[in-house]
mmCIF file of C-alpha atoms (C1' of nucleotides) in Angstrom:
data_model
loop_
_atom_site.group_PDB
_atom_site.id
_atom_site.type_symbol
_atom_site.label_atom_id
_atom_site.label_comp_id
_atom_site.label_asym_id
_atom_site.label_seq_id
_atom_site.Cartn_x
_atom_site.Cartn_y
_atom_site.Cartn_z
ATOM 1 C CA MET Q 224 -17.816 4.332 18.442
ATOM 2 C CA THR Q 225 -19.020 4.519 14.456
ATOM 3 C CA LEU Q 226 -16.720 6.312 12.193
ATOM 4 C CA ARG Q 227 -18.972 8.438 11.684
ATOM 5 C CA ASP Q 228 -18.863 9.198 15.658
ATOM 6 C CA LYS Q 229 -14.622 8.982 15.536
ATOM 7 C CA LEU Q 230 -14.740 11.993 12.500
ATOM 8 C CA ALA Q 231 -16.945 14.027 14.390
ATOM 9 C CA ALA Q 232 -15.308 13.773 17.144
ATOM 10 C CA VAL Q 233 -12.593 15.512 15.373
ATOM 11 C CA ASN Q 234 -14.555 18.254 13.759
ATOM 12 C CA LEU Q 235 -14.242 16.698 10.517
ATOM 13 C CA LYS Q 236 -16.997 15.943 8.239
ATOM 14 C CA ALA Q 237 -18.512 12.927 7.826
ATOM 15 C CA THR Q 238 -18.067 12.716 4.010
ATOM 16 C CA HIS Q 239 -18.173 9.782 1.724
ATOM 17 C CA GLN Q 240 -14.445 9.893 0.958
ATOM 18 C CA ARG Q 241 -13.372 10.047 4.212
ATOM 19 C CA LEU Q 242 -15.587 7.389 5.650
ATOM 20 C CA THR Q 243 -13.884 5.122 2.522
ATOM 21 C CA ILE Q 244 -10.366 5.839 3.387
ATOM 22 C CA LEU Q 245 -10.766 5.508 7.374
ATOM 23 C CA ALA Q 246 -13.004 2.229 6.779
ATOM 24 C CA ALA Q 247 -10.125 0.664 4.465
ATOM 25 C CA ILE Q 248 -6.812 1.882 6.708
ATOM 26 C CA GLU Q 249 -8.890 -0.071 9.859
ATOM 27 C CA GLU Q 250 -9.339 -3.082 7.693
ATOM 28 C CA CYS Q 251 -6.162 -3.562 6.237
ATOM 29 C CA HIS Q 252 -3.596 -4.714 8.956
ATOM 30 C CA THR Q 253 -0.029 -4.115 7.040
ATOM 31 C CA HIS Q 254 -0.417 -0.206 7.158
ATOM 32 C CA PRO Q 255 -0.346 -0.115 3.271
ATOM 33 C CA SER Q 256 0.637 3.526 1.757
ATOM 34 C CA PRO Q 257 -1.384 5.601 0.488
ATOM 35 C CA GLU Q 258 -0.937 4.236 -3.177
ATOM 36 C CA LYS Q 259 -1.998 0.916 -2.389
ATOM 37 C CA ILE Q 260 -5.013 1.932 -0.537
ATOM 38 C CA HIS Q 261 -6.261 4.121 -2.886
ATOM 39 C CA LYS Q 262 -5.883 0.601 -5.157
ATOM 40 C CA ILE Q 263 -7.549 -1.088 -2.564
ATOM 41 C CA ILE Q 264 -10.597 1.077 -2.308
ATOM 42 C CA LYS Q 265 -10.847 2.314 -6.339
ATOM 43 C CA PRO Q 266 -12.558 0.067 -7.840
ATOM 44 C CA GLY Q 267 -15.837 0.262 -5.338
ATOM 45 C CA ASN Q 268 -15.753 4.290 -5.018
ATOM 46 C CA PRO Q 269 -14.422 5.211 -9.158
ATOM 47 C CA THR Q 270 -14.376 8.868 -8.439
ATOM 48 C CA ILE Q 271 -11.909 8.786 -5.382
ATOM 49 C CA SER Q 272 -9.112 10.615 -6.559
ATOM 50 C CA LEU Q 273 -5.099 9.997 -5.363
ATOM 51 C CA ALA Q 274 -4.537 13.657 -4.187
ATOM 52 C CA THR Q 275 -7.516 12.947 -1.740
ATOM 53 C CA VAL Q 276 -6.044 10.047 -0.368
ATOM 54 C CA TYR Q 277 -2.725 11.547 0.343
ATOM 55 C CA ASN Q 278 -4.738 14.577 1.760
ATOM 56 C CA THR Q 279 -7.235 12.531 4.196
ATOM 57 C CA LEU Q 280 -4.770 10.452 5.713
ATOM 58 C CA GLU Q 281 -2.573 13.838 6.347
ATOM 59 C CA THR Q 282 -5.265 15.525 8.131
ATOM 60 C CA PHE Q 283 -6.300 12.163 9.483
ATOM 61 C CA ALA Q 284 -2.592 12.121 11.483
ATOM 62 C CA ARG Q 285 -2.667 16.003 12.098
ATOM 63 C CA VAL Q 286 -6.257 16.022 14.144
ATOM 64 C CA GLY Q 287 -4.575 12.650 15.450
ATOM 65 C CA LEU Q 288 -6.713 10.141 14.257
ATOM 66 C CA ILE Q 289 -3.933 7.711 13.120
ATOM 67 C CA ASN Q 290 -0.477 7.817 13.816
ATOM 68 C CA LYS Q 291 1.930 8.575 10.883
ATOM 69 C CA VAL Q 292 4.297 5.076 10.945
ATOM 70 C CA ALA Q 293 8.164 4.923 10.624
ATOM 71 C CA SER Q 294 9.485 2.979 7.566
ATOM 72 C CA LEU Q 295 12.127 1.614 5.597
ATOM 73 C CA SER Q 296 10.204 0.926 2.550
ATOM 74 C CA GLY Q 297 10.981 5.007 1.255
ATOM 75 C CA ASN Q 298 7.081 6.112 1.491
ATOM 76 C CA LEU Q 299 3.971 7.067 3.921
ATOM 77 C CA ARG Q 300 2.757 4.812 6.034
ATOM 78 C CA TYR Q 301 -0.267 5.424 8.403
ATOM 79 C CA ASP Q 302 -1.531 3.381 11.557
ATOM 80 C CA PRO Q 303 -4.871 3.624 13.145
ATOM 81 C CA ASN Q 304 -4.236 1.827 16.460
ATOM 82 C CA LEU Q 305 -3.360 4.676 18.725
ATOM 83 C CA GLN Q 306 -2.675 2.056 21.643
ATOM 84 C CA ALA Q 307 1.044 1.505 22.273
ATOM 85 C CA HIS Q 308 1.909 -1.440 20.331
ATOM 86 C CA GLY Q 309 5.197 -1.780 17.960
ATOM 87 C CA HIS Q 310 5.836 -3.161 14.487
ATOM 88 C CA ILE Q 311 6.610 -5.580 12.287
ATOM 89 C CA TYR Q 312 8.449 -5.138 8.978
ATOM 90 C CA CYS Q 313 8.666 -7.350 6.279
ATOM 91 C CA TYR Q 314 11.407 -6.408 3.553
ATOM 92 C CA ASN Q 315 10.485 -9.236 1.140
ATOM 93 C CA THR Q 316 6.545 -8.467 1.619
ATOM 94 C CA ASP Q 317 6.780 -4.464 2.270
ATOM 95 C CA GLU Q 318 4.603 -5.501 5.000
ATOM 96 C CA ILE Q 319 3.821 -3.493 8.552
ATOM 97 C CA ILE Q 320 2.647 -5.501 11.029
ATOM 98 C CA ASP Q 321 0.623 -4.376 14.580
ATOM 99 C CA TYR Q 322 2.433 -6.515 17.389
ATOM 100 C CA TYR Q 323 0.600 -6.154 20.583
ATOM 101 C CA ASP Q 324 2.217 -7.752 23.723
ATOM 102 C CA GLU Q 325 1.245 -6.559 27.391
ATOM 103 C CA GLU Q 326 4.195 -7.574 28.839
ATOM 104 C CA LEU Q 327 6.249 -5.929 26.097
ATOM 105 C CA ASN Q 328 4.881 -2.572 26.769
ATOM 106 C CA LYS Q 329 5.451 -3.040 30.425
ATOM 107 C CA VAL Q 330 9.384 -4.417 29.726
ATOM 108 C CA ILE Q 331 9.645 -0.933 28.067
ATOM 109 C CA ILE Q 332 7.311 1.632 30.464
ATOM 110 C CA ASP Q 333 9.548 0.024 33.394
ATOM 111 C CA PHE Q 334 12.471 0.594 31.657
ATOM 112 C CA PHE Q 335 12.143 4.117 31.046
ATOM 113 C CA LYS Q 336 11.177 4.720 34.122
ATOM 114 C CA LYS Q 337 14.551 4.741 35.712
ATOM 115 C CA LYS Q 338 15.978 6.168 32.241
ATOM 116 C CA LYS Q 339 15.821 10.125 32.767
ATOM 117 C CA VAL Q 340 15.325 11.444 28.741
ATOM 118 C CA ASN Q 341 16.530 14.624 28.661
ATOM 119 C CA ASN Q 342 15.324 17.361 26.516
ATOM 120 C CA LEU Q 343 13.045 15.297 24.768
ATOM 121 C CA LYS Q 344 9.248 15.509 24.900
ATOM 122 C CA ILE Q 345 8.409 11.835 24.098
ATOM 123 C CA LYS Q 346 5.190 11.719 21.955
ATOM 124 C CA ASN Q 347 5.393 7.595 21.106
ATOM 125 C CA ILE Q 348 7.583 5.027 22.204
ATOM 126 C CA THR Q 349 7.883 1.748 19.181
ATOM 127 C CA LEU Q 350 10.042 -1.229 19.171
ATOM 128 C CA ASN Q 351 10.627 -2.774 15.253
ATOM 129 C CA ILE Q 352 11.726 -6.232 14.619
ATOM 130 C CA ASN Q 353 12.271 -6.072 10.682
ATOM 131 C CA GLY Q 354 13.013 -9.433 8.788
ATOM 132 C CA ASP Q 355 12.183 -11.247 5.868
ATOM 133 C CA LYS Q 356 8.488 -13.223 6.092
ATOM 134 C CA LEU Q 357 9.544 -17.201 5.266
ATOM 135 C CA ASP Q 358 6.548 -17.858 3.655
ATOM 136 C CA LYS Q 359 4.452 -15.082 2.248
ATOM 137 C CA THR Q 360 1.785 -17.141 2.482
ATOM 138 C CA LYS Q 361 1.246 -16.914 5.345
ATOM 139 C CA ASP Q 362 1.358 -14.403 8.981
ATOM 140 C CA VAL Q 363 3.876 -14.025 10.913
ATOM 141 C CA ILE Q 364 2.590 -14.792 14.867
ATOM 142 C CA ILE Q 365 4.672 -13.983 17.269
ATOM 143 C CA LYS Q 366 3.726 -15.845 20.907
ATOM 144 C CA MET C 250 40.474 -0.024 10.802
ATOM 145 C CA THR C 251 41.046 2.305 8.170
ATOM 146 C CA LEU C 252 38.139 3.752 5.381
ATOM 147 C CA ARG C 253 39.943 2.356 3.091
ATOM 148 C CA ASP C 254 40.291 -1.041 4.872
ATOM 149 C CA LYS C 255 36.442 -0.685 5.245
ATOM 150 C CA LEU C 256 35.830 -0.870 1.760
ATOM 151 C CA ALA C 257 38.851 -3.074 0.890
ATOM 152 C CA ALA C 258 36.634 -5.770 3.480
ATOM 153 C CA VAL C 259 34.073 -5.328 1.107
ATOM 154 C CA ASN C 260 35.384 -5.443 -2.374
ATOM 155 C CA LEU C 261 34.586 -1.829 -2.716
ATOM 156 C CA LYS C 262 36.949 0.044 -4.799
ATOM 157 C CA ALA C 263 38.261 3.736 -2.543
ATOM 158 C CA THR C 264 37.120 6.579 -5.057
ATOM 159 C CA HIS C 265 37.494 9.836 -3.494
ATOM 160 C CA GLN C 266 33.387 9.661 -3.501
ATOM 161 C CA ARG C 267 33.043 6.471 -1.730
ATOM 162 C CA LEU C 268 35.582 7.259 1.299
ATOM 163 C CA THR C 269 33.953 11.112 1.434
ATOM 164 C CA ILE C 270 30.784 9.650 1.537
ATOM 165 C CA LEU C 271 31.980 7.330 4.183
ATOM 166 C CA ALA C 272 33.742 9.958 6.384
ATOM 167 C CA ALA C 273 30.758 12.086 6.028
ATOM 168 C CA ILE C 274 27.903 9.482 7.187
ATOM 169 C CA GLU C 275 30.377 8.747 10.108
ATOM 170 C CA GLU C 276 31.529 11.266 11.300
ATOM 171 C CA CYS C 277 27.463 12.846 11.344
ATOM 172 C CA HIS C 278 25.463 11.628 13.937
ATOM 173 C CA THR C 279 22.152 12.858 12.585
ATOM 174 C CA HIS C 280 21.637 10.079 10.414
ATOM 175 C CA PRO C 281 21.465 13.329 7.766
ATOM 176 C CA SER C 282 19.419 12.337 4.490
ATOM 177 C CA PRO C 283 21.443 11.823 0.925
ATOM 178 C CA GLU C 284 20.106 15.850 0.140
ATOM 179 C CA LYS C 285 21.358 16.664 3.571
ATOM 180 C CA ILE C 286 24.984 14.813 2.969
ATOM 181 C CA HIS C 287 25.466 15.957 -0.499
ATOM 182 C CA LYS C 288 24.998 19.597 1.075
ATOM 183 C CA ILE C 289 27.701 18.609 3.461
ATOM 184 C CA ILE C 290 30.443 17.525 1.774
ATOM 185 C CA LYS C 291 29.535 19.629 -2.009
ATOM 186 C CA PRO C 292 31.566 22.655 -0.797
ATOM 187 C CA GLY C 293 35.181 20.713 -0.180
ATOM 188 C CA ASN C 294 34.404 18.291 -2.876
ATOM 189 C CA PRO C 295 32.517 20.661 -5.733
ATOM 190 C CA THR C 296 32.370 18.016 -8.331
ATOM 191 C CA ILE C 297 30.578 14.988 -6.167
ATOM 192 C CA SER C 298 27.066 14.343 -7.799
ATOM 193 C CA LEU C 299 23.786 13.958 -5.535
ATOM 194 C CA ALA C 300 23.032 10.781 -7.456
ATOM 195 C CA THR C 301 26.573 9.169 -6.210
ATOM 196 C CA VAL C 302 25.706 10.241 -3.270
ATOM 197 C CA TYR C 303 22.564 8.304 -3.293
ATOM 198 C CA ASN C 304 24.189 5.485 -4.922
ATOM 199 C CA THR C 305 26.754 5.415 -3.303
ATOM 200 C CA LEU C 306 24.550 4.289 0.324
ATOM 201 C CA GLU C 307 22.315 2.417 -1.736
ATOM 202 C CA THR C 308 25.740 0.617 -2.355
ATOM 203 C CA PHE C 309 27.477 0.334 1.011
ATOM 204 C CA ALA C 310 23.994 -0.806 2.591
ATOM 205 C CA ARG C 311 23.904 -3.646 0.091
ATOM 206 C CA VAL C 312 26.879 -5.146 1.200
ATOM 207 C CA GLY C 313 26.374 -4.695 4.551
ATOM 208 C CA LEU C 314 28.293 -1.824 4.995
ATOM 209 C CA ILE C 315 26.222 0.441 6.833
ATOM 210 C CA ASN C 316 22.189 0.252 7.328
ATOM 211 C CA LYS C 317 18.816 1.714 6.015
ATOM 212 C CA VAL C 318 16.973 3.058 8.649
ATOM 213 C CA ALA C 319 13.700 3.352 9.489
ATOM 214 C CA SER C 320 12.036 7.042 9.179
ATOM 215 C CA LEU C 321 8.971 8.935 9.797
ATOM 216 C CA SER C 322 10.461 11.788 6.996
ATOM 217 C CA GLY C 323 9.954 10.345 4.280
ATOM 218 C CA ASN C 324 13.076 10.930 2.791
ATOM 219 C CA LEU C 325 16.169 7.896 2.495
ATOM 220 C CA ARG C 326 18.320 7.749 5.763
ATOM 221 C CA TYR C 327 21.659 5.450 6.688
ATOM 222 C CA ASP C 328 22.928 4.101 9.607
ATOM 223 C CA PRO C 329 26.852 2.861 9.886
ATOM 224 C CA ASN C 330 26.438 1.690 13.357
ATOM 225 C CA LEU C 331 26.291 -1.523 12.800
ATOM 226 C CA GLN C 332 25.416 -2.660 16.518
ATOM 227 C CA ALA C 333 21.948 -3.219 18.136
ATOM 228 C CA HIS C 334 21.028 0.349 19.089
ATOM 229 C CA GLY C 335 17.892 2.428 19.380
ATOM 230 C CA HIS C 336 16.997 5.784 17.707
ATOM 231 C CA ILE C 337 15.442 9.021 18.677
ATOM 232 C CA TYR C 338 13.883 11.077 16.107
ATOM 233 C CA CYS C 339 12.978 14.369 16.557
ATOM 234 C CA TYR C 340 9.863 15.960 14.487
ATOM 235 C CA ASN C 341 10.904 19.138 15.458
ATOM 236 C CA THR C 342 14.162 18.822 13.989
ATOM 237 C CA ASP C 343 13.711 15.764 11.977
ATOM 238 C CA GLU C 344 16.989 14.311 13.616
ATOM 239 C CA ILE C 345 17.799 10.521 13.986
ATOM 240 C CA ILE C 346 19.698 10.614 16.717
ATOM 241 C CA ASP C 347 21.609 7.329 18.370
ATOM 242 C CA TYR C 348 20.787 5.489 21.458
ATOM 243 C CA TYR C 349 22.710 3.053 22.771
ATOM 244 C CA ASP C 350 21.901 1.611 26.336
ATOM 245 C CA GLU C 351 23.594 -1.968 27.298
ATOM 246 C CA GLU C 352 20.548 -2.408 29.727
ATOM 247 C CA LEU C 353 17.740 -2.180 27.057
ATOM 248 C CA ASN C 354 19.823 -4.342 24.951
ATOM 249 C CA LYS C 355 19.864 -6.507 27.412
ATOM 250 C CA VAL C 356 16.220 -6.035 28.487
ATOM 251 C CA ILE C 357 15.114 -6.822 24.172
ATOM 252 C CA ILE C 358 17.161 -9.858 24.088
ATOM 253 C CA ASP C 359 15.708 -11.060 27.089
ATOM 254 C CA PHE C 360 12.209 -10.880 26.203
ATOM 255 C CA PHE C 361 12.623 -12.335 22.870
ATOM 256 C CA LYS C 362 13.735 -15.164 24.474
ATOM 257 C CA LYS C 363 10.968 -15.673 26.217
ATOM 258 C CA LYS C 364 8.582 -15.402 22.898
ATOM 259 C CA LYS C 365 8.340 -17.221 19.695
ATOM 260 C CA VAL C 366 8.515 -15.514 16.409
ATOM 261 C CA ASN C 367 6.941 -17.746 13.840
ATOM 262 C CA ASN C 368 7.310 -17.380 9.944
ATOM 263 C CA LEU C 369 9.763 -14.435 10.086
ATOM 264 C CA LYS C 370 13.997 -14.236 10.079
ATOM 265 C CA ILE C 371 14.549 -11.682 12.530
ATOM 266 C CA LYS C 372 17.398 -8.818 10.915
ATOM 267 C CA ASN C 373 17.678 -6.647 13.184
ATOM 268 C CA ILE C 374 15.349 -4.866 16.595
ATOM 269 C CA THR C 375 15.275 -1.272 16.895
ATOM 270 C CA LEU C 376 13.616 1.019 19.790
ATOM 271 C CA ASN C 377 12.129 4.056 18.633
ATOM 272 C CA ILE C 378 11.766 6.970 20.698
ATOM 273 C CA ASN C 379 9.471 9.884 18.755
ATOM 274 C CA GLY C 380 9.250 13.539 19.514
ATOM 275 C CA ASP C 381 9.965 17.183 19.697
ATOM 276 C CA LYS C 382 13.498 18.489 21.163
ATOM 277 C CA LEU C 383 12.972 21.263 23.797
ATOM 278 C CA ASP C 384 15.547 23.277 23.216
ATOM 279 C CA LYS C 385 16.702 22.957 19.713
ATOM 280 C CA THR C 386 20.219 24.162 20.122
ATOM 281 C CA LYS C 387 21.225 21.143 22.777
ATOM 282 C CA ASP C 388 21.821 17.170 22.137
ATOM 283 C CA VAL C 389 19.147 15.043 23.607
ATOM 284 C CA ILE C 390 20.521 13.026 26.591
ATOM 285 C CA ILE C 391 19.283 9.894 28.271
ATOM 286 C CA LYS C 392 21.053 8.564 31.513
ATOM 287 C "C1'" DG T 258 -26.521 28.773 1.905
ATOM 288 C "C1'" DT T 259 -21.924 29.196 3.719
ATOM 289 C "C1'" DG T 260 -17.632 26.670 4.432
ATOM 290 C "C1'" DT T 261 -15.135 22.492 3.698
ATOM 291 C "C1'" DT T 262 -13.809 19.115 0.909
ATOM 292 C "C1'" DT T 263 -13.231 17.310 -3.450
ATOM 293 C "C1'" DG T 264 -11.120 15.885 -7.847
ATOM 294 C "C1'" DC T 265 -8.268 17.034 -11.531
ATOM 295 C "C1'" DA T 266 -4.035 18.293 -12.933
ATOM 296 C "C1'" DA T 267 0.107 20.857 -12.970
ATOM 297 C "C1'" DA T 268 3.990 21.349 -9.774
ATOM 298 C "C1'" DA T 269 7.224 19.734 -6.651
ATOM 299 C "C1'" DG T 270 10.436 17.103 -4.793
ATOM 300 C "C1'" DC T 271 13.236 12.785 -4.053
ATOM 301 C "C1'" DT T 272 15.354 8.895 -6.179
ATOM 302 C "C1'" DT T 273 16.920 5.870 -10.413
ATOM 303 C "C1'" DT T 274 18.704 5.142 -14.942
ATOM 304 C "C1'" DG T 275 21.783 5.455 -18.827
ATOM 305 C "C1'" DC T 276 25.581 6.413 -21.005
ATOM 306 C "C1'" DA T 277 30.620 8.683 -22.053
ATOM 307 C "C1'" DA T 278 34.284 9.827 -19.380
ATOM 308 C "C1'" DA T 279 37.397 9.365 -15.978
ATOM 309 C "C1'" DG T 280 39.152 6.247 -11.918
ATOM 310 C "C1'" DT T 281 41.001 2.334 -9.602
ATOM 311 C "C1'" DT T 282 43.798 -1.372 -9.232
ATOM 312 C "C1'" DA U 209 44.635 -2.613 -19.895
ATOM 313 C "C1'" DA U 210 40.540 -4.129 -18.287
ATOM 314 C "C1'" DC U 211 36.898 -3.177 -15.210
ATOM 315 C "C1'" DT U 212 34.873 -0.383 -12.205
ATOM 316 C "C1'" DT U 213 32.905 4.119 -10.556
ATOM 317 C "C1'" DT U 214 31.814 8.793 -11.293
ATOM 318 C "C1'" DG U 215 28.853 13.019 -13.670
ATOM 319 C "C1'" DC U 216 25.435 14.643 -15.875
ATOM 320 C "C1'" DA U 217 20.980 15.335 -17.491
ATOM 321 C "C1'" DA U 218 16.655 12.962 -17.897
ATOM 322 C "C1'" DA U 219 13.180 9.997 -16.105
ATOM 323 C "C1'" DG U 220 10.510 7.584 -13.052
ATOM 324 C "C1'" DC U 221 8.502 7.989 -8.713
ATOM 325 C "C1'" DT U 222 5.962 9.996 -4.656
ATOM 326 C "C1'" DT U 223 3.763 13.734 -2.598
ATOM 327 C "C1'" DT U 224 1.468 18.178 -2.695
ATOM 328 C "C1'" DT U 225 -0.393 22.668 -4.371
ATOM 329 C "C1'" DG U 226 -4.132 25.513 -6.679
ATOM 330 C "C1'" DC U 227 -8.369 26.084 -7.750
ATOM 331 C "C1'" DA U 228 -13.485 25.604 -9.518
ATOM 332 C "C1'" DA U 229 -17.285 22.180 -8.980
ATOM 333 C "C1'" DA U 230 -19.488 19.343 -5.414
ATOM 334 C "C1'" DC U 231 -20.593 18.270 -1.005
ATOM 335 C "C1'" DA U 232 -22.014 18.589 4.333
ATOM 336 C "C1'" DC U 233 -24.402 20.446 7.762
#
DNA sequence: GTGTTTGCAAAAGCTTTGCAAAGTT
DNA sequence: AACTTTGCAAAGCTTTTGCAAACAC
């Protein structure tokens, strides 16, 4: 599915800005803040404005193309990955890294099969792992 | 352990403001923003300033008396409960509610016993459950 | 062509800082 | 008395808004 198709599927016009922002957030796997996304795309797209990055990300989240992410960083963060997965937050690099593990998903689903959550319509369940990267130049790997 | 003792244990002087703020955050189980804490304590403590609430919460977090909490709300949130537990975030009330379950803790610990996390010094693992409260006047209950 | 989207600049909201006055031990 | 902490106001961030110009379909 192309980026154009994704926008069409949610009835958003395929503007250059939207295509650029969607591409950037899908490519960068640390869920950067709007400010950082703007810095990433600005060189190749000098007229794109920071307000448009903010507004566009919020639009994408509103129509369900991406999700808002809970963050310890104090600014807004978004995630283009819509399937169930966890997040690793690194205090010392401010990165939010996806953590997908089929077994973890199963463990969580199994747990909530046994529990009753009253008075809440659950939208999403995420495991957050917070810590410090030991070597900032390398990736965090869970296996 | 009294609030004074808790402050003494981390070498913070027991000022009226710190005692008030610590009491407020321990009493209120929805992890309110600094702004909301200020509103809560202001009537009984008219001279307490919002900046002091911000600074004091940050000081508490720095010395480990409370934790910062990942949040979808876009502002700072703190948690005085230092033991392992999860959080329920309600989009429609902006509340962050503690969710303690011994079995859940065990399930998560067991899971990570089997996994190796490379290049990360884990500080904390939290399960986040996000959704909408069905009846805003009542509590969310998991059993 | 019509209605939507963008850029810009300004406003609004949230958090931190600097410093004199007040408080703690 | 020595040192720390607070209140206030200002500064510094982050995010949203209003509106004319530009764009997608």
